[in-house]
PDB file of C-alpha atoms and ligand atoms in Angstrom:
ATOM      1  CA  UNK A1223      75.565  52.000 -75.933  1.00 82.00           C
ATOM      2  CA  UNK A1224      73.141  51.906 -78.511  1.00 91.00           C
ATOM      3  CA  UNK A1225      69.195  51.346 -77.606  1.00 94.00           C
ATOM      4  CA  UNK A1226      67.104  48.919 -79.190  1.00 96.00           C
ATOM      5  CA  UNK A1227      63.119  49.580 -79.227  1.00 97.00           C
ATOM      6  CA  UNK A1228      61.050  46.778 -79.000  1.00 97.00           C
ATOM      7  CA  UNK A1229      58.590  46.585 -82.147  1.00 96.00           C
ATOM      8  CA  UNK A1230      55.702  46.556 -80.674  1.00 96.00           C
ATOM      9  CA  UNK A1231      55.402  48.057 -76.968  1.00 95.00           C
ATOM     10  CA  UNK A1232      53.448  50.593 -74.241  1.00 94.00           C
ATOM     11  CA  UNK A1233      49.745  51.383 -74.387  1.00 93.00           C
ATOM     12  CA  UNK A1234      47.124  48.980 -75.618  1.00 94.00           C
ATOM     13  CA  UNK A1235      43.962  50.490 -77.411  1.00 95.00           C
ATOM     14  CA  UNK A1236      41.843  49.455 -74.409  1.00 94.00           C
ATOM     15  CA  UNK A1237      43.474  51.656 -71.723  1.00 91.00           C
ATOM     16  CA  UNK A1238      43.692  54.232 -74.392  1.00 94.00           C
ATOM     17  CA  UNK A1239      40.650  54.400 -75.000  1.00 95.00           C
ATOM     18  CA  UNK A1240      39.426  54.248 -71.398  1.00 94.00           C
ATOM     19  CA  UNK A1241      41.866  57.561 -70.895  1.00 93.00           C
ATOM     20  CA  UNK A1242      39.958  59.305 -74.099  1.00 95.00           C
ATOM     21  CA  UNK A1243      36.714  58.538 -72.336  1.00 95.00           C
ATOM     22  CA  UNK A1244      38.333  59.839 -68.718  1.00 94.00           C
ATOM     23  CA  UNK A1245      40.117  62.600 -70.894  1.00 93.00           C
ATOM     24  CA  UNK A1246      35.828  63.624 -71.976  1.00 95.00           C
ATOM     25  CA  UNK A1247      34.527  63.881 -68.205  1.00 96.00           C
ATOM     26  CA  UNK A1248      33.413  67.150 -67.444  1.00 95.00           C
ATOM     27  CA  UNK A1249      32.918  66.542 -63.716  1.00 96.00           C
ATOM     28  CA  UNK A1250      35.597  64.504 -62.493  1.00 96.00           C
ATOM     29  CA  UNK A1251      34.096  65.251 -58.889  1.00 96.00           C
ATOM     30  CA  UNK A1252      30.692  63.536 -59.884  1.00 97.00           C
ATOM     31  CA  UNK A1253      32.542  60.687 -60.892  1.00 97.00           C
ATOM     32  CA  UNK A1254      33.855  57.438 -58.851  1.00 95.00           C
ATOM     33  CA  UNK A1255      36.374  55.086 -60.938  1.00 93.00           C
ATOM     34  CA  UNK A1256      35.465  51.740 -59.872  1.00 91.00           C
ATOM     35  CA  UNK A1257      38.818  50.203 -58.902  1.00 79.00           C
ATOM     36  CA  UNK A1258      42.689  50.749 -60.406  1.00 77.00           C
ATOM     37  CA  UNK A1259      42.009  52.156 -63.882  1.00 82.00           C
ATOM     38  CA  UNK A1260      45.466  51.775 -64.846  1.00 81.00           C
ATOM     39  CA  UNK A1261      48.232  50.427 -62.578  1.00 78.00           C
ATOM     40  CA  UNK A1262      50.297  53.182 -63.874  1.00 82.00           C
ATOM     41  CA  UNK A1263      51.287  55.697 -60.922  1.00 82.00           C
ATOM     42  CA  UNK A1264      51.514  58.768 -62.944  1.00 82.00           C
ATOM     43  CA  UNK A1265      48.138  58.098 -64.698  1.00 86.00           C
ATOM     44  CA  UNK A1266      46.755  57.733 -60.826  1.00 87.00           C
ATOM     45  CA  UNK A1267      47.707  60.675 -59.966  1.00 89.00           C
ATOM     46  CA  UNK A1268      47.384  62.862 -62.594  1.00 90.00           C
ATOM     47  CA  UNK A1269      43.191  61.649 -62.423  1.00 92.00           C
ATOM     48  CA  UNK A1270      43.659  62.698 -58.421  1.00 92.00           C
ATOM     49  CA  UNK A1271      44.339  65.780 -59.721  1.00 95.00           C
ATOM     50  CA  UNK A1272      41.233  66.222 -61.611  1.00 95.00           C
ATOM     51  CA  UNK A1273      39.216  65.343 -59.124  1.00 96.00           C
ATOM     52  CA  UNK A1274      38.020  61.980 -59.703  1.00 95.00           C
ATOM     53  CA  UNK A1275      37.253  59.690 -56.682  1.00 93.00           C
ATOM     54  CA  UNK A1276      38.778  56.420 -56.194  1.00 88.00           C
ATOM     55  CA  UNK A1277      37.312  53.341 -55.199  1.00 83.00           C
ATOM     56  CA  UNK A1278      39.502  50.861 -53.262  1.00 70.00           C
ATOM     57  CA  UNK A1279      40.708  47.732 -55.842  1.00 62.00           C
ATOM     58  CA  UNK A1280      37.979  45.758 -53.419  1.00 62.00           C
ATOM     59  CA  UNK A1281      35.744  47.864 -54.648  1.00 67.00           C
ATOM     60  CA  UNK A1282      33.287  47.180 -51.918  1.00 73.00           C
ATOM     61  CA  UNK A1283      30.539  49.479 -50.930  1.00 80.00           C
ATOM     62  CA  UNK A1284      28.812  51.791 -52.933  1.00 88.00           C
ATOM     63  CA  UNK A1285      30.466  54.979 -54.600  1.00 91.00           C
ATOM     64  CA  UNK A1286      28.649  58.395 -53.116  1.00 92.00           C
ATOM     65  CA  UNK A1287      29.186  59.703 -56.743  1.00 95.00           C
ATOM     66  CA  UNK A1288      25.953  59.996 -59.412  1.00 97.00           C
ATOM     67  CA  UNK A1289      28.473  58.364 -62.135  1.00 97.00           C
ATOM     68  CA  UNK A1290      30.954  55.001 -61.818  1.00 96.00           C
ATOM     69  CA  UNK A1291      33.479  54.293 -63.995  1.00 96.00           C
ATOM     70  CA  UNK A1292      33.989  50.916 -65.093  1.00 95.00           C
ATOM     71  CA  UNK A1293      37.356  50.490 -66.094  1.00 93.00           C
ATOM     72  CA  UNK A1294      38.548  48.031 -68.930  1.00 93.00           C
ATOM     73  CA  UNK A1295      39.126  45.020 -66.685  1.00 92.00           C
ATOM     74  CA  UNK A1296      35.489  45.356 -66.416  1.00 95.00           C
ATOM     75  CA  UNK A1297      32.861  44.066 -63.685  1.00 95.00           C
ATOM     76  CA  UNK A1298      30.582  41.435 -63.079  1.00 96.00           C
ATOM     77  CA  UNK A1299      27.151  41.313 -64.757  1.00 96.00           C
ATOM     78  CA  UNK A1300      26.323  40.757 -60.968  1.00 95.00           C
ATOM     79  CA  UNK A1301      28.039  44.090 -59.908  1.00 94.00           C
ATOM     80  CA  UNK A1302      26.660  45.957 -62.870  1.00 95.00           C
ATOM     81  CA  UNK A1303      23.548  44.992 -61.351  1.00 96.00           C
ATOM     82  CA  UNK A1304      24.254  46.015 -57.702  1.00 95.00           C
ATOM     83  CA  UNK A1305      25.673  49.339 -59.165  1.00 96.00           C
ATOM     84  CA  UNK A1306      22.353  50.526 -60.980  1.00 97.00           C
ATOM     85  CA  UNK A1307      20.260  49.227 -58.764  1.00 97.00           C
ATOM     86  CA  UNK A1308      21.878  51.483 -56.307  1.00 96.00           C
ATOM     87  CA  UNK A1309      20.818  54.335 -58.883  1.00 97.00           C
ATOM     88  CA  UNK A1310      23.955  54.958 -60.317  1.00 97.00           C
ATOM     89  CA  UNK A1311      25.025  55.644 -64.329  1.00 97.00           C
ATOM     90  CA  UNK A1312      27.642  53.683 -65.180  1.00 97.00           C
ATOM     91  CA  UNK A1313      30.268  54.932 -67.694  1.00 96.00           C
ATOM     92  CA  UNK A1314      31.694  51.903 -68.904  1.00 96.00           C
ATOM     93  CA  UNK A1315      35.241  51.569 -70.476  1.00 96.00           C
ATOM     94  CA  UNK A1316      35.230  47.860 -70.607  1.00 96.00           C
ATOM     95  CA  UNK A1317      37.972  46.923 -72.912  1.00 96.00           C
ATOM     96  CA  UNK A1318      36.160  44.812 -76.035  1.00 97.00           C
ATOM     97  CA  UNK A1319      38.510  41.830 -76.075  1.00 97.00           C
ATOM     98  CA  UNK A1320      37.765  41.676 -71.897  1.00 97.00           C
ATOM     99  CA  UNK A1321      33.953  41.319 -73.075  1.00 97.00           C
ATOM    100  CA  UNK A1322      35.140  38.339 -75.339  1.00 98.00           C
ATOM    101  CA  UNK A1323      36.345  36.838 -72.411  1.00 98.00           C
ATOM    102  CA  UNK A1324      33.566  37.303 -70.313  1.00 98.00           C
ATOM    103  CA  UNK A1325      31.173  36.148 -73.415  1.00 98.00           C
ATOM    104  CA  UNK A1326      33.536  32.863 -74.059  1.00 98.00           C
ATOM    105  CA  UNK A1327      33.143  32.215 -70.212  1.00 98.00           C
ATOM    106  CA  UNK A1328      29.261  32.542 -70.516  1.00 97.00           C
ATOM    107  CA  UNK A1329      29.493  30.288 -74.079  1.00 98.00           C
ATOM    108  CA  UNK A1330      31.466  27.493 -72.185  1.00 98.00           C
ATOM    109  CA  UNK A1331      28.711  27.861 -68.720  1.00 98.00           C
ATOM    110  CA  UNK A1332      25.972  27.582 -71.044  1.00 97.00           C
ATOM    111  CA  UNK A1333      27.491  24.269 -72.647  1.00 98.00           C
ATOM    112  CA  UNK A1334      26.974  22.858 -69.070  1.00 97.00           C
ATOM    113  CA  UNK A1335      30.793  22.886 -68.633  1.00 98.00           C
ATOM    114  CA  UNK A1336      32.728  23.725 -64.832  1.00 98.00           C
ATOM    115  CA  UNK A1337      34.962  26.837 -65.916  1.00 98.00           C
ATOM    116  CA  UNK A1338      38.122  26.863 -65.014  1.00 98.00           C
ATOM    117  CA  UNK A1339      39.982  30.426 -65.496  1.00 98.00           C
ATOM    118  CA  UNK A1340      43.673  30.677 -65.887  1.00 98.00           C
ATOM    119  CA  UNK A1341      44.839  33.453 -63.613  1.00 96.00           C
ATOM    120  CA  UNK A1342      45.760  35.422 -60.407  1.00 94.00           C
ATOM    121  CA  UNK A1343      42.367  35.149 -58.314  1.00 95.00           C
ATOM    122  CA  UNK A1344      43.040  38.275 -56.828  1.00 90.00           C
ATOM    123  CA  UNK A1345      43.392  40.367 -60.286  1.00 89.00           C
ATOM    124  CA  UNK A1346      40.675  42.374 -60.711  1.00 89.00           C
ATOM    125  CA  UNK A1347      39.736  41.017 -64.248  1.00 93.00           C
ATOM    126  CA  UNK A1348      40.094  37.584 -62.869  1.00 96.00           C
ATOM    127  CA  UNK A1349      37.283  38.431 -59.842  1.00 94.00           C
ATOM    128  CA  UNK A1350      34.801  40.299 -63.172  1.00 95.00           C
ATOM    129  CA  UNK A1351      34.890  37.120 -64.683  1.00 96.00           C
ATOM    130  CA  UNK A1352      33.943  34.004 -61.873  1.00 97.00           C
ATOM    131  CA  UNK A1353      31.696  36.399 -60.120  1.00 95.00           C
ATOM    132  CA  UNK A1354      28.576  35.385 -62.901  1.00 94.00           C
ATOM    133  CA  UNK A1355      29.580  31.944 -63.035  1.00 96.00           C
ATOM    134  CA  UNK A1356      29.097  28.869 -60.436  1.00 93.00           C
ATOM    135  CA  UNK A1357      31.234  26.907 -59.154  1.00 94.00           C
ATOM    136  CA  UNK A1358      34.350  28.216 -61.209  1.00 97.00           C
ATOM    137  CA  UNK A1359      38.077  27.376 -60.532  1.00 98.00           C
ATOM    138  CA  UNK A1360      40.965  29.579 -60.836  1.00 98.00           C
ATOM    139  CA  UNK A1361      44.107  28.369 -61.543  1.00 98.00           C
ATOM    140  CA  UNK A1362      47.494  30.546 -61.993  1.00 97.00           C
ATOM    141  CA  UNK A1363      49.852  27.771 -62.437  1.00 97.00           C
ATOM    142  CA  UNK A1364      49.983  23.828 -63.513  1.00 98.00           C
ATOM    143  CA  UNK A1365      50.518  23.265 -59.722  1.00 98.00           C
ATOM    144  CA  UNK A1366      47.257  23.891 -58.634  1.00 98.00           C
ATOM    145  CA  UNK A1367      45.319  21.978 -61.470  1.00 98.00           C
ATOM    146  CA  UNK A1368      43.995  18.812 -59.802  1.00 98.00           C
ATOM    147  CA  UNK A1369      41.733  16.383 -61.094  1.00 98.00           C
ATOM    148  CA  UNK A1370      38.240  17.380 -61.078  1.00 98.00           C
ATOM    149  CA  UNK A1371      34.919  15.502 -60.916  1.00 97.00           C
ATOM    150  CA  UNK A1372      33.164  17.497 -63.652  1.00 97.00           C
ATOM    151  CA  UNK A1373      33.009  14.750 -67.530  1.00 97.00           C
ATOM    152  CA  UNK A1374      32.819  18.905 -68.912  1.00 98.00           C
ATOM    153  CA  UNK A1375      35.486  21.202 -68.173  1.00 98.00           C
ATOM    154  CA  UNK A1376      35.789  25.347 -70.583  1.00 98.00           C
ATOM    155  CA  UNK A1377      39.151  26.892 -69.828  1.00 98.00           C
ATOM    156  CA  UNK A1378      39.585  30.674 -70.250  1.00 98.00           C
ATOM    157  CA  UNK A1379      42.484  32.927 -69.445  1.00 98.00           C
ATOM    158  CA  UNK A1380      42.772  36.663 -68.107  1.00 96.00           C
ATOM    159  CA  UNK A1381      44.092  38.469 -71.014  1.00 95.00           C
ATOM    160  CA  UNK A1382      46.978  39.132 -70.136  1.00 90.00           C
ATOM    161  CA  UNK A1383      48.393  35.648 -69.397  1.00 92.00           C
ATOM    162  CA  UNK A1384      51.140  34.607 -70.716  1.00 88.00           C
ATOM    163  CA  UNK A1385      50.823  32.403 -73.907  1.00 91.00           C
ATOM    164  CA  UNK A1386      53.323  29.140 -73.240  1.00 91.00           C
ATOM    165  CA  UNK A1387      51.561  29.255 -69.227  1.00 93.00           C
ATOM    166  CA  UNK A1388      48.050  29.284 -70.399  1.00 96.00           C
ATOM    167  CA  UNK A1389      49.323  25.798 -72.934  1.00 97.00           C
ATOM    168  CA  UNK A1390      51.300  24.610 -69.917  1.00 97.00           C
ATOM    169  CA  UNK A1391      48.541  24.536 -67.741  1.00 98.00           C
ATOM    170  CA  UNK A1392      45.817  23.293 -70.370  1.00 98.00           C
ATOM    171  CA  UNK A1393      47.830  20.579 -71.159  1.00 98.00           C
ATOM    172  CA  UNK A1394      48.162  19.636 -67.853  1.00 98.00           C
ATOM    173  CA  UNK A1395      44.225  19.804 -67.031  1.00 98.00           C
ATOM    174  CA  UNK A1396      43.740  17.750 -69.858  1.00 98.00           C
ATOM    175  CA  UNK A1397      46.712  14.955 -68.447  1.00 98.00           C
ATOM    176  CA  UNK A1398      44.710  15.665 -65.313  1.00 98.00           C
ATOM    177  CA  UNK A1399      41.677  15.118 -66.319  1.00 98.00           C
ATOM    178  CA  UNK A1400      41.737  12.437 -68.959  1.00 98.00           C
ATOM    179  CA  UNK A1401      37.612  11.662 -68.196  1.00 97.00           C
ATOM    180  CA  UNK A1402      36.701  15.030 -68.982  1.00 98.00           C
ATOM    181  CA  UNK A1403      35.834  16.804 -72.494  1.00 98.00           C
ATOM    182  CA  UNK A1404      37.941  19.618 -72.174  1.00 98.00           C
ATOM    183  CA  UNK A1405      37.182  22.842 -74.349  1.00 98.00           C
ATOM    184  CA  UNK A1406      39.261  25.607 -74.279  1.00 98.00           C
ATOM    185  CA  UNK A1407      38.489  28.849 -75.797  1.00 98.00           C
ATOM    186  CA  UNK A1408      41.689  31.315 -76.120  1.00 98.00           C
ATOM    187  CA  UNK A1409      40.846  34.409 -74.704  1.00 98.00           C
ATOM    188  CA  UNK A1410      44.490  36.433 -74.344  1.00 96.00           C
ATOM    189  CA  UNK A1411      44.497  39.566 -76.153  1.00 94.00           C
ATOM    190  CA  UNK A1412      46.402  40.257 -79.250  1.00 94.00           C
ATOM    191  CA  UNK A1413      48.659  43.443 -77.406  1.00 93.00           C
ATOM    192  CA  UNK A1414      49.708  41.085 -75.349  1.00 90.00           C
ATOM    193  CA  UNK A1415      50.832  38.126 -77.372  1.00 91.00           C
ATOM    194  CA  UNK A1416      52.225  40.785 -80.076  1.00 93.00           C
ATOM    195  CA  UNK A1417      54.196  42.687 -76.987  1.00 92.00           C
ATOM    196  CA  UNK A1418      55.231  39.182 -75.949  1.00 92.00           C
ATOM    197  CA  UNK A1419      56.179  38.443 -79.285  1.00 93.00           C
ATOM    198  CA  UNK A1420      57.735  41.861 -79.695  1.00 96.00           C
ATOM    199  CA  UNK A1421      60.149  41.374 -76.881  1.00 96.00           C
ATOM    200  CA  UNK A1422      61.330  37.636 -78.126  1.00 95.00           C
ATOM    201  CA  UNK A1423      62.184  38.720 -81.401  1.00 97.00           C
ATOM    202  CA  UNK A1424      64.384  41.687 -79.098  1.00 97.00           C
ATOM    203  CA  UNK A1425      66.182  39.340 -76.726  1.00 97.00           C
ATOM    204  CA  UNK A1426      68.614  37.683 -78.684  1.00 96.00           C
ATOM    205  CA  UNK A1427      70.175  40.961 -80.198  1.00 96.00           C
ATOM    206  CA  UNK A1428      70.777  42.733 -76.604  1.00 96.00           C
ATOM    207  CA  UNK A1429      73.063  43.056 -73.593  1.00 93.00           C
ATOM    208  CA  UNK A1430      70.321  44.487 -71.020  1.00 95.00           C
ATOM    209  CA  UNK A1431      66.405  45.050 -70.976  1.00 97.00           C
ATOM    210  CA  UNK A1432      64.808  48.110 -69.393  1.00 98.00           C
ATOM    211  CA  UNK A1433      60.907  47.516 -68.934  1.00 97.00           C
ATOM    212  CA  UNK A1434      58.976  50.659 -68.093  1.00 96.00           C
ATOM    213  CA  UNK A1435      55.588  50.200 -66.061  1.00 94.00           C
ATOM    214  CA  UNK A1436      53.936  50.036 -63.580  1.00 90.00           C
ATOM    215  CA  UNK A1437      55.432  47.524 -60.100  1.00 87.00           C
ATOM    216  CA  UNK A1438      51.484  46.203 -59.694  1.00 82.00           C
ATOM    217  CA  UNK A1439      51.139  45.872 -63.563  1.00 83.00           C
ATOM    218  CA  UNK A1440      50.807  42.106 -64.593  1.00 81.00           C
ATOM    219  CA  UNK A1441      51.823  42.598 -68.090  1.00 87.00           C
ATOM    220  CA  UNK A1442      54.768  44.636 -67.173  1.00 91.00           C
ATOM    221  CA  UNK A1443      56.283  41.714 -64.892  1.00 89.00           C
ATOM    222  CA  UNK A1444      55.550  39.100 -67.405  1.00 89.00           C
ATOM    223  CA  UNK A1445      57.648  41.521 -69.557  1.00 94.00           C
ATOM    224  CA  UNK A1446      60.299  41.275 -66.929  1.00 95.00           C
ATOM    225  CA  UNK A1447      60.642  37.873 -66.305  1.00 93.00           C
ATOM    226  CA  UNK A1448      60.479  36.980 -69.619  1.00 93.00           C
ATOM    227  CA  UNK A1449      64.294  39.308 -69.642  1.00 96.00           C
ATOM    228  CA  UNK A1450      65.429  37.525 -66.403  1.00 96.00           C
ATOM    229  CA  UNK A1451      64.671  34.030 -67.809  1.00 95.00           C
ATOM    230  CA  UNK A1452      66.791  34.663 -71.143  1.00 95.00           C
ATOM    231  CA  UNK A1453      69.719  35.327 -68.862  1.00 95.00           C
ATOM    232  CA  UNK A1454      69.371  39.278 -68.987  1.00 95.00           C
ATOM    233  CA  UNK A1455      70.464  42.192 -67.107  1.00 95.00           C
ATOM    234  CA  UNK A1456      66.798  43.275 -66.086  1.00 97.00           C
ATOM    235  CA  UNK A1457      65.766  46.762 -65.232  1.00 97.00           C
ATOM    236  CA  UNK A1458      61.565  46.880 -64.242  1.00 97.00           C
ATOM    237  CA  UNK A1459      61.175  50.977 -63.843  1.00 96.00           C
ATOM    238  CA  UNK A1460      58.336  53.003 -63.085  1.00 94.00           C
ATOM    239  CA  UNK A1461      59.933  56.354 -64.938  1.00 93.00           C
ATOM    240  CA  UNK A1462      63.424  58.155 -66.170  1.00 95.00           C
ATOM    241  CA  UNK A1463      63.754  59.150 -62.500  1.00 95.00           C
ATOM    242  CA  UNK A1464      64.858  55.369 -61.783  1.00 96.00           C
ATOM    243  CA  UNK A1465      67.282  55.055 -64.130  1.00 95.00           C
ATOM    244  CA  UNK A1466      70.659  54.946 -63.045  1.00 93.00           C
ATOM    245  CA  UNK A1467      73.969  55.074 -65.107  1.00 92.00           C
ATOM    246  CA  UNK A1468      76.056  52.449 -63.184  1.00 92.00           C
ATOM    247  CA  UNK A1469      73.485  49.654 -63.621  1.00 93.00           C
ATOM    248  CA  UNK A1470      74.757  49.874 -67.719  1.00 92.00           C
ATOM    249  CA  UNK A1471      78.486  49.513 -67.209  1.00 89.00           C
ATOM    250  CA  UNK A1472      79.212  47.301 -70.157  1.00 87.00           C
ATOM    251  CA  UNK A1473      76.321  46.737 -71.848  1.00 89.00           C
ATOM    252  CA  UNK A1474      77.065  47.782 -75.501  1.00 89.00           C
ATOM    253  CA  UNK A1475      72.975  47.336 -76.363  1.00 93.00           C
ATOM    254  CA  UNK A1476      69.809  47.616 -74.181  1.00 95.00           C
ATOM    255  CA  UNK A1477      66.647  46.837 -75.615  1.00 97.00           C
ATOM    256  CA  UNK A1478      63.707  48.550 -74.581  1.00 98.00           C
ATOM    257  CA  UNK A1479      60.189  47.241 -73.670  1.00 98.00           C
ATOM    258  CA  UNK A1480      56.573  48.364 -71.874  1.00 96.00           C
ATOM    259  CA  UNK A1481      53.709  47.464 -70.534  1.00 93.00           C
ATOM    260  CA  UNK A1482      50.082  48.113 -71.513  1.00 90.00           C
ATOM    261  CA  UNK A1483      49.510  50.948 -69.564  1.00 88.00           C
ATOM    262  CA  UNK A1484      52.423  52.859 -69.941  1.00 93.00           C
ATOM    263  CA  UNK A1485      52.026  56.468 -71.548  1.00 92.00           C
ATOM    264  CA  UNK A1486      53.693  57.478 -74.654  1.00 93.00           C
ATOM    265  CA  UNK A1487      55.839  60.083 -73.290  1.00 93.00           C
ATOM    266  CA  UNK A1488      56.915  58.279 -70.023  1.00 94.00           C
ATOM    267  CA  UNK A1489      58.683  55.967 -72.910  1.00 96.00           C
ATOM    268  CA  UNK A1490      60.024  58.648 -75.099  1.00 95.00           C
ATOM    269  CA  UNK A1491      61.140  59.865 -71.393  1.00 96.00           C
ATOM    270  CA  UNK A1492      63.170  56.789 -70.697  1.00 96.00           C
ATOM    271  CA  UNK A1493      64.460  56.176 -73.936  1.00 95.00           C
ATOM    272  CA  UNK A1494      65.817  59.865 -74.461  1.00 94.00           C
ATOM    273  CA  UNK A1495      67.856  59.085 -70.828  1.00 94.00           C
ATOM    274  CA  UNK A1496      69.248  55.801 -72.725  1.00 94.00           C
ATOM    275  CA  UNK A1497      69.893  57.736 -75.675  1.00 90.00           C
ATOM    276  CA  UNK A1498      72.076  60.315 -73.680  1.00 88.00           C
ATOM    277  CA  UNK A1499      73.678  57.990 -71.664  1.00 84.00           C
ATOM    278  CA  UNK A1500      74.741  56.623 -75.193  1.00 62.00           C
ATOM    279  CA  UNK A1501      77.671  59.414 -75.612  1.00 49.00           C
ATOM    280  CA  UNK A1502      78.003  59.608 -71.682  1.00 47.00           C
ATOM    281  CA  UNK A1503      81.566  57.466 -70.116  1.00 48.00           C
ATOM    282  CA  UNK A1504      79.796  54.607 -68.933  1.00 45.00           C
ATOM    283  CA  UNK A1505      82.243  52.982 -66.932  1.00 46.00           C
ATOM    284  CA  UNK A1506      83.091  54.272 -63.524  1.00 40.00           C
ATOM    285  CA  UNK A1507      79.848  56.714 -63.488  1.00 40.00           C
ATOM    286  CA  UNK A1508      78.130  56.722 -59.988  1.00 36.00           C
TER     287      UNK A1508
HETATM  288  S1  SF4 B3089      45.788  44.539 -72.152  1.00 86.12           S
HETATM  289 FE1  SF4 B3089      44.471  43.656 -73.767  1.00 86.12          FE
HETATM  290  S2  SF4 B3089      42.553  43.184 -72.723  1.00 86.12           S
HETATM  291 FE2  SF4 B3089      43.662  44.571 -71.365  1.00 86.12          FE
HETATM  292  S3  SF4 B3089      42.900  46.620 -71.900  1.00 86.12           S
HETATM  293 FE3  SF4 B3089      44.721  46.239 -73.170  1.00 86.12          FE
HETATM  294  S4  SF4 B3089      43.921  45.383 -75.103  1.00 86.12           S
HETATM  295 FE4  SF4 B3089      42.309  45.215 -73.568  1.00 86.12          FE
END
């Protein structure tokens, strides 16, 4: 079986850098990380280890630390203010291109326009970005877009939507909305779309698809279904640990893919089990 690595895969530079920044802390105890910093189990655990406190993904309340981390899905301007006005120092990891969404949000508010975000409303980017603005809509498929009374409409996406939903569903608020001047500003990152992109270029020249990430990780199951919906033998796996040799009886070639917040070495971990598995009797194995 041979393995096929996706060109482009695993950790973004915004949750890297947010794990330099956590890799820095001196007091992990002093220190509350405001929500899921990663949805990556291992990473989780490995910062319970250290010491750092948690808050719940609600993040309701207000951390007993001196220090919150803000991860790189980022907060609220409203929450920022809660936070320091509750006399704490925020250490903010706020991935950049998640402050170009918030900005292109703001841009599209300011033009007097109802903004309408394309997205899960219970992803924690999603709930950083309507909390500053009034009135907005969330949308996370063409389903729920309805006709609206607003003659001004902005569209922005979390960053991590997928590319042909975010046109599916603009084109059907515009159909929708045929009154309305409709401005869209594109706010999904470039990881994604080139991981996205990555992964189509894979697809044709494979037998199976292992994805390694995280089960809560968005990116990882858009990663996923984008393997199920080319026809492909799918495998969505957390580590090595999950892998098991019967589910590649007869593949000759697997291709390889991850999400965003998957480390480096969890990868090199899954691929070296693939590699092996390469010289192992495939068929028949338990
Ligand atoms: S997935 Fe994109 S937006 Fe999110 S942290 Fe990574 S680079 Fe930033």
């Amino acid at each position: 079986m041979q393995v096929l690595r996706a060109d482009e895969m695993g950790m973004c530079f915004g949750v890297r850098d947010a794990l330099t920044t956590i890799g820095r802390v001196a007091d992990p105890t002093a220190v509350t990380i405001h929500g899921e910093l990663v949805h990556n189990p291992e990473v989780l655990a490995m910062l319970d280890r250290r010491g750092f406190h948690r808050a719940d993904e609600a993040r309701r309340g207000v951390p007993g630390t001196p220090v919150v981390l803000v991860t790189a899905h980022g907060v609220s301007d409203r929450e920022r203010e809660r936070l320091t006005a509750a006399g704490k120092q925020l250490l903010d990891t706020t991935c950049p291109l998640v402050q170009k969404a918030h900005a292109a949000a703001k841009e599209l508010a300011a033009e007097g326009r109802r903004v309408v975000v394309i997205g899960r409303a219970d992803h924690v980017e999603v709930r950083g970005l309507v909390e500053d603005l009034a009135a907005p809509i969330v949308v996370a498929s063409e389903a729920e877009v309805l006709p609206w009374p607003e003659r001004r409409l902005g569209v922005v996406s979390q960053t991590t939507t997928p590319v042909a939903l975010a046109r599916r569903i603009v084109a059907r608020i515009r159909a929708e909305n045929p009154h309305a001047d409709v401005r869209e500003i594109d706010t999904i990152c470039g990881p994604t779309k080139a991981r996205i992109e990555a992964l189509a270029a894979l697809l044709p020249r494979i037998d199976a698809l292992v994805v390694v990430g995280g089960h809560g990780s968005n990116n990882t199951r858009q990663l996923v279904q984008r393997g199920e919906a080319a026809g492909l033998r799918t495998l969505h796996v957390e580590h090595a640990g999950e892998l098991q040799p019967a589910w590649f009886v007869g593949c000759r070639v697997v291709g390889l893919t991850a999400g965003t917040s998957t480390l480096p070495r969890t990868i090199d971990e899954v691929a070296s089990w693939l590699g092996r598995l390469e010289s192992a009797p495939v068929r028949g194995s338990a």
